[in-house]
Coordinates of C-alpha atoms in Angstrom, one line a residue:
X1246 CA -66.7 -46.9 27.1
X1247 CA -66.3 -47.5 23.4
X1248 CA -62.8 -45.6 23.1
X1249 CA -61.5 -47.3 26.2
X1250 CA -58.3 -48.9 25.6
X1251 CA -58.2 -48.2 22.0
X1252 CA -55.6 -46.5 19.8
X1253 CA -56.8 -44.5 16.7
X1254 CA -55.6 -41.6 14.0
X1255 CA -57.3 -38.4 13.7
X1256 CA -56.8 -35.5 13.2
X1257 CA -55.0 -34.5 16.1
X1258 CA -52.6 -37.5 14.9
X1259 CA -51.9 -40.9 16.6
X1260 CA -54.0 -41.1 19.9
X1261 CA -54.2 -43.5 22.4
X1262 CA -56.6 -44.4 25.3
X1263 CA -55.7 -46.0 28.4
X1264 CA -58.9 -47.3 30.7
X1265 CA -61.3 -45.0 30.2
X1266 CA -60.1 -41.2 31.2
X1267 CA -56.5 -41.0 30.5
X1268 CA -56.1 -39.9 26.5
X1269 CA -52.5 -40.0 25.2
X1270 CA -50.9 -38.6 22.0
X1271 CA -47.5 -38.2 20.1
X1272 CA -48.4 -34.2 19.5
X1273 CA -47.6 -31.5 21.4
X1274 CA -50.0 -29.1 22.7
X1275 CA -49.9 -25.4 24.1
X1276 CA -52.4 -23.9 26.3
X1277 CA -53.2 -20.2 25.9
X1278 CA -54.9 -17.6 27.5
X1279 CA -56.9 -14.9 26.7
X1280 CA -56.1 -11.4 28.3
X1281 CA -55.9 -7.7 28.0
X1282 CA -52.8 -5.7 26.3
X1283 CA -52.0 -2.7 28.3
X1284 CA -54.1 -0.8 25.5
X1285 CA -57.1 -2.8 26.0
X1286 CA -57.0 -5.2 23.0
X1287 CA -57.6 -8.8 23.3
X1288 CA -54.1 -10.3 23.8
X1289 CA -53.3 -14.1 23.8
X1290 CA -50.7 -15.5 26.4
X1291 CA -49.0 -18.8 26.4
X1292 CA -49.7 -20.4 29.6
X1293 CA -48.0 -24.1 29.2
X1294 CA -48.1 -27.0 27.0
X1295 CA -49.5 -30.5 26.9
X1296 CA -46.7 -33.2 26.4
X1297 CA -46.9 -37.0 26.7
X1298 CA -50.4 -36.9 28.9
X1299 CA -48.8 -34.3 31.1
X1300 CA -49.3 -30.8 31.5
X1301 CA -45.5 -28.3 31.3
X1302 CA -46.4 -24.5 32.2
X1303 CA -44.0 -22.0 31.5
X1304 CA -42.0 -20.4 34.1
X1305 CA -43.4 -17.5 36.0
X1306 CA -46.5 -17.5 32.8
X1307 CA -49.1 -19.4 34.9
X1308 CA -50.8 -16.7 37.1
X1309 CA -51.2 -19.4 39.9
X1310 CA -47.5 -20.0 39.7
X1311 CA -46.2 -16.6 40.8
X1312 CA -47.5 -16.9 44.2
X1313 CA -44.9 -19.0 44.9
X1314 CA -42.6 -15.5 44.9
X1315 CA -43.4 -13.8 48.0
X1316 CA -43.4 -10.1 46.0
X1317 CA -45.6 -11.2 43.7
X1318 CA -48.6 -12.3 46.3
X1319 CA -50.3 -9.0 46.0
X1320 CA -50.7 -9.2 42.5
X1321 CA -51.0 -12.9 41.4
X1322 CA -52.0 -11.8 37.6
X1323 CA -49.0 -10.3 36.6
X1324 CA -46.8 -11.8 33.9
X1325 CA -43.4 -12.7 35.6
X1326 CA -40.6 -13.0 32.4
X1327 CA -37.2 -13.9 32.6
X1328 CA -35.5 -11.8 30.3
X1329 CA -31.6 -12.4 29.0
X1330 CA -29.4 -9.4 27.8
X1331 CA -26.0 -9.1 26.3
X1332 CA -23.2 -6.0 27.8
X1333 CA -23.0 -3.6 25.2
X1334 CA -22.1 0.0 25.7
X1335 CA -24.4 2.7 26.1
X1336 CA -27.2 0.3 25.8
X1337 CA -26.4 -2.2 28.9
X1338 CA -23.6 -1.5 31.8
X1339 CA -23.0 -3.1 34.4
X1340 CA -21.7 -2.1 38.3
X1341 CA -21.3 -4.0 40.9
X1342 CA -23.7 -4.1 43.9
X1343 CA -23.5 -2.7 47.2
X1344 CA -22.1 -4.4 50.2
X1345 CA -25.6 -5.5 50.7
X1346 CA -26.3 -7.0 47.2
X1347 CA -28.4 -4.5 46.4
X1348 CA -28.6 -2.0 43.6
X1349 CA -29.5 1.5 44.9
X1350 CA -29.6 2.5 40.8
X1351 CA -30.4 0.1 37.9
X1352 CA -31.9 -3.1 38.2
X1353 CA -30.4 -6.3 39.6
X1354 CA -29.1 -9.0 37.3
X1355 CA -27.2 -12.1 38.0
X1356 CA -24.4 -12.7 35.7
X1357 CA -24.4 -16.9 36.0
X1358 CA -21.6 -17.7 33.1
X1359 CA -24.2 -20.4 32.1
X1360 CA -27.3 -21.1 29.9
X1361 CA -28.6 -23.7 31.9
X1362 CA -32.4 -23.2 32.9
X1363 CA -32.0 -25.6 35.7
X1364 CA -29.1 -23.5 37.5
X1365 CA -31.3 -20.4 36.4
X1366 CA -34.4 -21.4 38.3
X1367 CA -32.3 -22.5 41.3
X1368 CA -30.7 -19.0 41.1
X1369 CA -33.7 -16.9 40.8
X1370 CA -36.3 -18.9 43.5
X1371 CA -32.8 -18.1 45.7
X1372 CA -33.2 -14.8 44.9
X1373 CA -36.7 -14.3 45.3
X1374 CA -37.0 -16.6 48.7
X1375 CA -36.7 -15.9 52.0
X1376 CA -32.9 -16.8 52.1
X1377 CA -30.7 -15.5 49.5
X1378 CA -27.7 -17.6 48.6
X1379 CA -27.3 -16.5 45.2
X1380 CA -22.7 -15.6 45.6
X1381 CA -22.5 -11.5 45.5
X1382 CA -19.9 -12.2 42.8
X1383 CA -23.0 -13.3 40.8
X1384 CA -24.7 -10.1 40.9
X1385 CA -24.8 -7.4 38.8
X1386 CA -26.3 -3.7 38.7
X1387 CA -27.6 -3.5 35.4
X1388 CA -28.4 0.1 33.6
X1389 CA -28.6 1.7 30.2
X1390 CA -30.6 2.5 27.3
X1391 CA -32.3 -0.9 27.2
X1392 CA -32.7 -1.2 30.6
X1393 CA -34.7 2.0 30.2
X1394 CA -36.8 1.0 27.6
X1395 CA -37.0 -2.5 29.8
X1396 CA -38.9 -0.5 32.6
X1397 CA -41.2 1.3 30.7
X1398 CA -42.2 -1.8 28.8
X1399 CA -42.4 -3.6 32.1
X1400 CA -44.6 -0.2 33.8
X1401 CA -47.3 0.0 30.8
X1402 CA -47.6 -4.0 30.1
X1403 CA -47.9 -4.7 33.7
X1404 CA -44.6 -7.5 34.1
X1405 CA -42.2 -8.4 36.4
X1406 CA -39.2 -9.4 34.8
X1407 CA -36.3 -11.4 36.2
X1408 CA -32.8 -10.1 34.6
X1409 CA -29.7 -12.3 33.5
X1410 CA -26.6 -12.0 31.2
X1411 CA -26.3 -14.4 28.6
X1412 CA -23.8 -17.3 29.1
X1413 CA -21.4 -17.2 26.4
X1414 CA -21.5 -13.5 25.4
X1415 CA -23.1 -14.2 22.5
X1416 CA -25.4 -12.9 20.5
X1417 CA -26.2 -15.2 18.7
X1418 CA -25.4 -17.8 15.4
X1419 CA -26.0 -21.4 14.0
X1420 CA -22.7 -22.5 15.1
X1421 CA -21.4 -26.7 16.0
X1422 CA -25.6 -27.5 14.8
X1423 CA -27.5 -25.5 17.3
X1424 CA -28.0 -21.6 18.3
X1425 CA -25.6 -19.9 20.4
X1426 CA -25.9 -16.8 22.5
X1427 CA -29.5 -14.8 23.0
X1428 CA -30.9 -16.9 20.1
X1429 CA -30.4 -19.6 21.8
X1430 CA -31.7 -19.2 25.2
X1431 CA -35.0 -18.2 23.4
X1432 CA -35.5 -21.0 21.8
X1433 CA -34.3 -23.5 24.7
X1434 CA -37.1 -21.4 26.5
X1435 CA -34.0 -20.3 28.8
X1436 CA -35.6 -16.9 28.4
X1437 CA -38.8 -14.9 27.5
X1438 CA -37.7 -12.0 26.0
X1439 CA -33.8 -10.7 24.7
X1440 CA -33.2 -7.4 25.5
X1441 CA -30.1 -5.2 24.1
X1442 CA -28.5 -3.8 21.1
X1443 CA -29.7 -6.9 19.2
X1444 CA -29.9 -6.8 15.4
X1445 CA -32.6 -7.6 13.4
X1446 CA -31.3 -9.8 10.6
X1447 CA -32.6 -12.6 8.0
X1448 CA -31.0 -15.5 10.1
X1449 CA -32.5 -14.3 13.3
X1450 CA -35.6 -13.8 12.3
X1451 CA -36.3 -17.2 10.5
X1452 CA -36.1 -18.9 14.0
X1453 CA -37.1 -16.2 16.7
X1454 CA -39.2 -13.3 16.6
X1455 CA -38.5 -9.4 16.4
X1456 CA -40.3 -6.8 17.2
X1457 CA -40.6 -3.7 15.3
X1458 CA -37.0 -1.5 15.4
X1459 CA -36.8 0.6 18.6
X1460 CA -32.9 2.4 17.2
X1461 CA -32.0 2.2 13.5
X1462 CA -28.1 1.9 12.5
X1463 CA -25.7 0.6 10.0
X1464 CA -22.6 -1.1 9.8
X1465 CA -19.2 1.2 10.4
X1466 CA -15.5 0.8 10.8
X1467 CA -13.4 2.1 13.5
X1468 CA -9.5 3.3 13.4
X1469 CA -6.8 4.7 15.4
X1470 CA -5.3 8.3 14.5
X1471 CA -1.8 8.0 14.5
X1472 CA 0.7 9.7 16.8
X1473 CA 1.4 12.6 15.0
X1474 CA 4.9 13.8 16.7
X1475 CA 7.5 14.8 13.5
X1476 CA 10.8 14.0 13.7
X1477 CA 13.8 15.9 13.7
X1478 CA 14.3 16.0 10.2
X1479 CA 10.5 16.8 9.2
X1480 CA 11.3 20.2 8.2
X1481 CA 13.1 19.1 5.5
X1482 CA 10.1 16.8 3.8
X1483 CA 8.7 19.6 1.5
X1484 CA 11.5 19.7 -0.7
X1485 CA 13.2 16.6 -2.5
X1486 CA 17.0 15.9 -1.2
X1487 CA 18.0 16.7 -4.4
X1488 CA 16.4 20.0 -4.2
X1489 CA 18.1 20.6 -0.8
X1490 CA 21.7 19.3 -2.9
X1491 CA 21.2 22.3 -5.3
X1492 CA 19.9 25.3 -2.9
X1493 CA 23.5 24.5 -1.0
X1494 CA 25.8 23.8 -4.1
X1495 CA 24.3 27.3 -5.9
X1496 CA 24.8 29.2 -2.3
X1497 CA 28.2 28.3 -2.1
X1498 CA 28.7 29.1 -5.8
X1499 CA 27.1 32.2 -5.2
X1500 CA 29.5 33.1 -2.6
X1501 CA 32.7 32.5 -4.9
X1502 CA 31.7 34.6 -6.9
X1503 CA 30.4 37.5 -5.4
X1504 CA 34.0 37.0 -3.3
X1505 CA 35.7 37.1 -7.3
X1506 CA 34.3 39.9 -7.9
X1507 CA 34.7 42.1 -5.1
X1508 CA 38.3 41.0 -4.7
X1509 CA 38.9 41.7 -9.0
X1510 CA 37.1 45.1 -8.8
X1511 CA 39.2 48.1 -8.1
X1512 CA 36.0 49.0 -5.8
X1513 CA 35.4 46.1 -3.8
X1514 CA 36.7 46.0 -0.4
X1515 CA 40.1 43.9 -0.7
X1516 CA 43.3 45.6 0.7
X1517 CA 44.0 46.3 -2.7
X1518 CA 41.1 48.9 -3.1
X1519 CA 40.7 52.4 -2.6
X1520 CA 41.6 52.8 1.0
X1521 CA 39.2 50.2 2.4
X1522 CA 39.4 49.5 5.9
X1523 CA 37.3 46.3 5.6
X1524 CA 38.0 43.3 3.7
X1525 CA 35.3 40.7 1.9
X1526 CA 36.4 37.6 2.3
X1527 CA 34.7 34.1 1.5
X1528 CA 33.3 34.1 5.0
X1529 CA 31.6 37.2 4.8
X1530 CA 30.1 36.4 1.2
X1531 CA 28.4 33.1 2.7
X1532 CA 27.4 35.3 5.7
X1533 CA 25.5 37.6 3.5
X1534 CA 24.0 34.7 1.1
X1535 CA 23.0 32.4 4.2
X1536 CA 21.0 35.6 6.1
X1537 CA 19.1 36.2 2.4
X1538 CA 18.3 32.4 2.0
X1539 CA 17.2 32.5 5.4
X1540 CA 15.7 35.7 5.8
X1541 CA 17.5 36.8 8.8
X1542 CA 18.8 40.5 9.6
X1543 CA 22.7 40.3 10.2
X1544 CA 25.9 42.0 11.0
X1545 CA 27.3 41.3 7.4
X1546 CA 29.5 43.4 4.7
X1547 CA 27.4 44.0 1.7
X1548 CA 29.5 44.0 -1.3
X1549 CA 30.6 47.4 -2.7
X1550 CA 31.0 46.8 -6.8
X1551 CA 28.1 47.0 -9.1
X1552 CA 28.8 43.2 -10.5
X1553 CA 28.9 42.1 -6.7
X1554 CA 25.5 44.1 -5.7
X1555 CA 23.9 43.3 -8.4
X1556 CA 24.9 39.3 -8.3
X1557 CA 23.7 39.6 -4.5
X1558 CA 20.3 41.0 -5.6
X1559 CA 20.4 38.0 -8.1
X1560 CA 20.4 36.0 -5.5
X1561 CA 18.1 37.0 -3.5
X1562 CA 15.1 36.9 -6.2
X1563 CA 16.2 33.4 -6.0
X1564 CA 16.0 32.6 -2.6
X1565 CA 12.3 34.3 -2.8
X1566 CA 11.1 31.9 -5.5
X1567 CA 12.5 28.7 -3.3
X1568 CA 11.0 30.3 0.3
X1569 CA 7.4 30.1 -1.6
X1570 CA 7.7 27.1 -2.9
X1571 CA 9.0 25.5 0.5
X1572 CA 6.1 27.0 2.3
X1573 CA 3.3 25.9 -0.6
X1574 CA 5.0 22.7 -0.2
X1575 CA 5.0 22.5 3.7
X1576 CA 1.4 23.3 3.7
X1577 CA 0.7 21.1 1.2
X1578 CA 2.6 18.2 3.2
X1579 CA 0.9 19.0 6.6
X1580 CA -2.6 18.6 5.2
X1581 CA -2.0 16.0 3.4
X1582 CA 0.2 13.8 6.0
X1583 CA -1.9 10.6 6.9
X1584 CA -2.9 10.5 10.5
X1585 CA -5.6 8.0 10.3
X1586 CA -5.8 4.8 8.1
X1587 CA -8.2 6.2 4.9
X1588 CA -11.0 3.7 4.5
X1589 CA -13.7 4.5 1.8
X1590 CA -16.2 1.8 3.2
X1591 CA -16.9 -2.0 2.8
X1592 CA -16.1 -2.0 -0.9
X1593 CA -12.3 -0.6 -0.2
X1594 CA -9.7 -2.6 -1.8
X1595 CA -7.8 -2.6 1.1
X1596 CA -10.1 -4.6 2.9
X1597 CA -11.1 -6.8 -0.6
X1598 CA -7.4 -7.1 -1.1
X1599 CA -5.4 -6.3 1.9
X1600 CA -2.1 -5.7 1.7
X1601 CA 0.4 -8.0 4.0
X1602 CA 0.2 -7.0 7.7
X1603 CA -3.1 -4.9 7.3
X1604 CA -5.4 -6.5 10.3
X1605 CA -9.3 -6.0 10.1
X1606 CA -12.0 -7.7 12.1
X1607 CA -14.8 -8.1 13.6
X1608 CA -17.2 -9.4 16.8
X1609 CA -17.3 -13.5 16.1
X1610 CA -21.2 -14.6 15.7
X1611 CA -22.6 -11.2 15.3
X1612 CA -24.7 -9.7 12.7
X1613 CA -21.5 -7.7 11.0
X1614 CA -20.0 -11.4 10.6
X1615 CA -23.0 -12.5 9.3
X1616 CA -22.8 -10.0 6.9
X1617 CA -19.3 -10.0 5.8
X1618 CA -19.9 -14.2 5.7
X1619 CA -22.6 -13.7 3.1
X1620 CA -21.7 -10.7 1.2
X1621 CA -17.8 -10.4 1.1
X1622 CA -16.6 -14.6 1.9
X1623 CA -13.0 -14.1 0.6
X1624 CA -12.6 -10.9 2.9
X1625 CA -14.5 -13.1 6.1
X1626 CA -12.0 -15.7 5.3
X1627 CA -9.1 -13.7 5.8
X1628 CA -10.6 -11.3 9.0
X1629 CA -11.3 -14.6 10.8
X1630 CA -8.1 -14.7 12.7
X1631 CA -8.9 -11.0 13.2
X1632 CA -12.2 -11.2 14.6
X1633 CA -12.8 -10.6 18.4
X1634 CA -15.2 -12.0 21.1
X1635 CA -16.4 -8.5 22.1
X1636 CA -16.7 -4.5 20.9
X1637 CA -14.7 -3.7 23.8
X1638 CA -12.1 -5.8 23.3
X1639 CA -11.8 -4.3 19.5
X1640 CA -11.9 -1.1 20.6
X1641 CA -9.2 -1.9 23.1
X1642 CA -6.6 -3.2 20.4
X1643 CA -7.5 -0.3 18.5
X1644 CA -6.6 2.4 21.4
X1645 CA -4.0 0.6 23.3
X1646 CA -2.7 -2.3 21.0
X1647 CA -2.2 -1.2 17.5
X1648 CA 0.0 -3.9 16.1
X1649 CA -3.5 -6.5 16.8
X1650 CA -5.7 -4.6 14.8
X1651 CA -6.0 -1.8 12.2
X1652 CA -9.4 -1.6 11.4
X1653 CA -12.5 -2.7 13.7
X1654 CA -16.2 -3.6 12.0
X1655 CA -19.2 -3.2 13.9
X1656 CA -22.6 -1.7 14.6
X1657 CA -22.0 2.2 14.2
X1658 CA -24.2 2.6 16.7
X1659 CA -21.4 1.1 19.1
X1660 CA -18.7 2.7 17.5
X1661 CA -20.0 6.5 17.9
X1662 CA -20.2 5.7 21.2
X1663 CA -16.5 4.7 21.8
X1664 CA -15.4 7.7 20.0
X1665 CA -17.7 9.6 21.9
X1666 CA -16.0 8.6 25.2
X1667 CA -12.4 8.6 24.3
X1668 CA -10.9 10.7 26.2
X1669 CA -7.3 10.9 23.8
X1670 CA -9.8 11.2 20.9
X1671 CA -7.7 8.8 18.8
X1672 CA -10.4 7.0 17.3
X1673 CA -12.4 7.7 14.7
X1674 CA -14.9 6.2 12.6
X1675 CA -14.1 6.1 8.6
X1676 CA -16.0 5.7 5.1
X1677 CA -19.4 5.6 4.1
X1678 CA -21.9 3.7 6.4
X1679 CA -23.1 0.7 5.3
X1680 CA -25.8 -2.8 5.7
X1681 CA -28.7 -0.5 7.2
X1682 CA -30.1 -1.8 10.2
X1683 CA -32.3 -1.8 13.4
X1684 CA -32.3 -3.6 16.8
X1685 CA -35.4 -4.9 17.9
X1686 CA -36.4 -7.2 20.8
X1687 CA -36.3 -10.9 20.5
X1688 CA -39.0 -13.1 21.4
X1689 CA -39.1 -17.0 21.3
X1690 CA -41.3 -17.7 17.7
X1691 CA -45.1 -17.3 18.0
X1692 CA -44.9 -15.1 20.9
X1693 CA -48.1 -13.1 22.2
X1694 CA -46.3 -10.6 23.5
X1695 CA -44.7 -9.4 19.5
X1696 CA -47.4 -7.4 18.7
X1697 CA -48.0 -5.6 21.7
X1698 CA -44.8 -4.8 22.2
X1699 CA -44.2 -3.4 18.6
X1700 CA -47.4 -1.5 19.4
X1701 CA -45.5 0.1 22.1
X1702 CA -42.1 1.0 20.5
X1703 CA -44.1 2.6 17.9
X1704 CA -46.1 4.8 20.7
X1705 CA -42.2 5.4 22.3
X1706 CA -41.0 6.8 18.8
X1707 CA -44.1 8.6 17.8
X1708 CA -44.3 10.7 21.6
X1709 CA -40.2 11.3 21.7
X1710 CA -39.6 8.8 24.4
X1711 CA -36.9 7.1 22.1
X1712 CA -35.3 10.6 21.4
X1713 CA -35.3 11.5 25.8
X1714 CA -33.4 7.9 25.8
X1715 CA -31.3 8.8 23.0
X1716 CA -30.3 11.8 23.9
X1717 CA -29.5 10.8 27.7
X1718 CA -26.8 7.6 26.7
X1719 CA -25.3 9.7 24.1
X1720 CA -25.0 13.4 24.2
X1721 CA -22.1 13.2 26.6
X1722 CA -18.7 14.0 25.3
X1723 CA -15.8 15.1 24.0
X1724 CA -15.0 13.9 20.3
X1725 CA -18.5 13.4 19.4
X1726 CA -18.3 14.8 16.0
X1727 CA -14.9 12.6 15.3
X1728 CA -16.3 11.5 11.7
X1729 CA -15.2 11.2 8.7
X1730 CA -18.0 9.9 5.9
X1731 CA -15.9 9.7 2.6
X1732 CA -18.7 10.2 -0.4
X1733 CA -18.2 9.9 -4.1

């Protein structure tokens, strides 16, 4: 009775007692509780929190609270997670669902357009309740590698898990004064856990956490072979015009004079000769130099005098010096002719300093914008206008849209796997890899769950379950090996 209706500061902060039972104060509390990771060890799990007098549990957290889901009844201790993920190929697809709204393959997962946890809860409780009203356009089938790795985590920790896509496509960046994308519906307590090809970087993981790398990449780039059909006059590039100018001019010069000389020699074959039936004229002599230059067998008239012959034979050494050097040269032009736009890696001038019409970008508010924002700001500045709002959509311009884009940046990871699957094999990925990296699952900050899921993915790696995933999403196709790593 000596507190009652009196306001003091401790340590707790500024408290404040009404009457005699109700305790007030301008801090924020959370309530934990203490269980069992799926390997036995003590494991502490945020149940709620204690705001303003009043207690706030967290959705689907309080074991009391998931008997409100009729699935759940049988096994009331469970954690039930709501858990956001981002489309990115091979780690999450997406089909649609059957004609009942079910998935007879993958998991379910409602695709809402929105971050909102209000229109979330409504959606999910619709779900999960007698009637479902959730629209079928809403639904998804979601599979992949990270679904995979979802399931087991979900099988060994012993958690349901309700599945969404994240609003904005996003994955996530300090954008307008707030977080967009996956980091954002972690920390808005939208979601309990961000599952997909999501990139463990310094931004990130100052305001959510990560747990430990389940795949390890880097940054790559992505081009578009070039349509490699010669034109007409191709054959001609090995030699220089001029070149060409001088083979003609010394063939017809050629033939003058081996026509001189077999009409001024008392043995040549002119009507003036020694009862020859045949005449050489000009026509023949260009007959016979065009079939050596050439090398073609033909009906032609040699000529008969020594000076003629041995002109001809002249000739001929000739036209052996300038086949070699055409077919060095046509090799040489072949190998070397540019199909595909030569990038060395990140530190290429023609990405530092691009030259007018070259167009390079990237996904907007992912980590490889992060990167080139930090690392390289005068080349971000200028790929801006390039950048794109998904991989697909870059790979897209890439394959079917050239004059948009030249060059695409973005987790190699992806990239392989778009080469892997193009069917035309026209892309390719170019230079040296580059800004080393891993994706890890994000968890709001201070999350119980970090550690024990790290635990896990480290168990996963260690007894090949990572390499079974690995090798199931991408040992598939066609133009797999379609790399080219330049090295200095």
């Amino acid at each position: 009775r000596f507190l009652a209706n009196t306001t003091f500061d401790g340590l707790s902060g500024h408290i404040k007692v009404k009457g005699s039972s109700i305790v007030s104060s301008e801090n924020n509390f959370f309530i934990w509780n203490l269980q069992h990771d799926p390997v036995g060890n003590p494991m502490w799990t945020r149940l709620g929190s204690w705001q303003e007098g009043k207690i706030i549990m967290d959705y689907g957290i309080w074991p009391e609270q998931a008997q409100r889901h009729r699935n759940h009844m049988q096994h009331p201790t469970r954690l039930h997670l709501r858990v956001v993920t981002l489309i990115e190929h091979p780690f999450v697809f997406t089909r649609d669902v059957d004609d009942e709204g079910l998935c007879p393959a993958g998991q379910l997962c409602l695709d809402p357009l929105t971050n909102d946890s209000a229109v979330l809860d409504n959606l999910f409780e619709s779900l999960q309740g007698g009637n479902d009203t959730v629209p079928i356009e809403l639904k998804k089938c979601c599979y992949g590698y990270c679904i995979d790795l979802l399931e087991k985590l979900a099988e060994d920790m012993n958690f349901d898990f309700d599945l969404y896509i994240v609003g904005d496509g996003k994955y996530g960046a300090w954008k307008n004064g707030h977080w967009t994308g996956l980091v954002g519906d972690l920390l808005a307590g939208t979601a309990h856990m961000a599952v997909t090809s999501f990139s463990i970087n310094t931004a990130r993981s100052q305001v959510i956490d990560f747990t430990s790398p389940f795949f390890s990449t880097s940054l790559g780039i992505l081009v578009r072979t070039k349509d490699t059909a010669a034109p007409i006059g191709a054959f001609m590039w090995p030699l220089h015009w001029t070149m060409w100018l001088g083979i003609f001019v010394a063939l017809h010069i050629t033939a003058i004079f081996l026509t001189l000389y077999e009409w001024k020699s008392p043995f040549g074959m002119t009507p003036k000769g020694r009862n020859r039936n045949k005449v050489f004229s000009f026509s023949s002599a260009l007959n016979v130099c065009y079939a050596i230059l050439f090398g073609r067998t033909a009906a032609i008239k040699p000529p008969k005098c020594w000076t003629g012959r041995f002109l001809m034979n002249l000739w001929a050494i000739f036209c052996l010096f300038c086949l070699s050097t055409y077919t060095a040269n046509l090799a040489a032009v072949m190998v070397g002719e540019k199909i595909y736009e030569e990038l060395s890696g990140i530190h290429d001038p023609k990405l530092h300093h691009p030259s007018q019409g070259f167009r390079f970008g990237t996904v907007r508010e992912s980590s490889a914008e992060d990167y080139v924002r930090q690392s390289f700001p005068e080349m971000h500045e200028y790929m801006r206008r390039y950048n794109v709002p998904a991989t697909t959509d870059g790979v897209a311009y890439l394959k079917h849209d050239p004059e948009k884009l030249d060059a695409f940046i973005m987790d190699k990871a992806l990239l392989d796997y778009e080469v892997s699957i193009d069917a035309d094999c026209k892309l390719l990925t170019v230079g040296k890899p580059f800004a080393i990296e891993g994706y890890g699952i994000g968890l709001p900050p201070n999350s119980p769950l970090t550690s024990n899921i790290s635990e896990l993915i480290s168990q996963y790696k260690s007894h090949g379950f990572m390499d079974v995933l690995h090798d199931k999403w991408y040992k598939v196709v066609p133009c797999g090996k379609r790399s080219f790593a330049v090295t200095e």
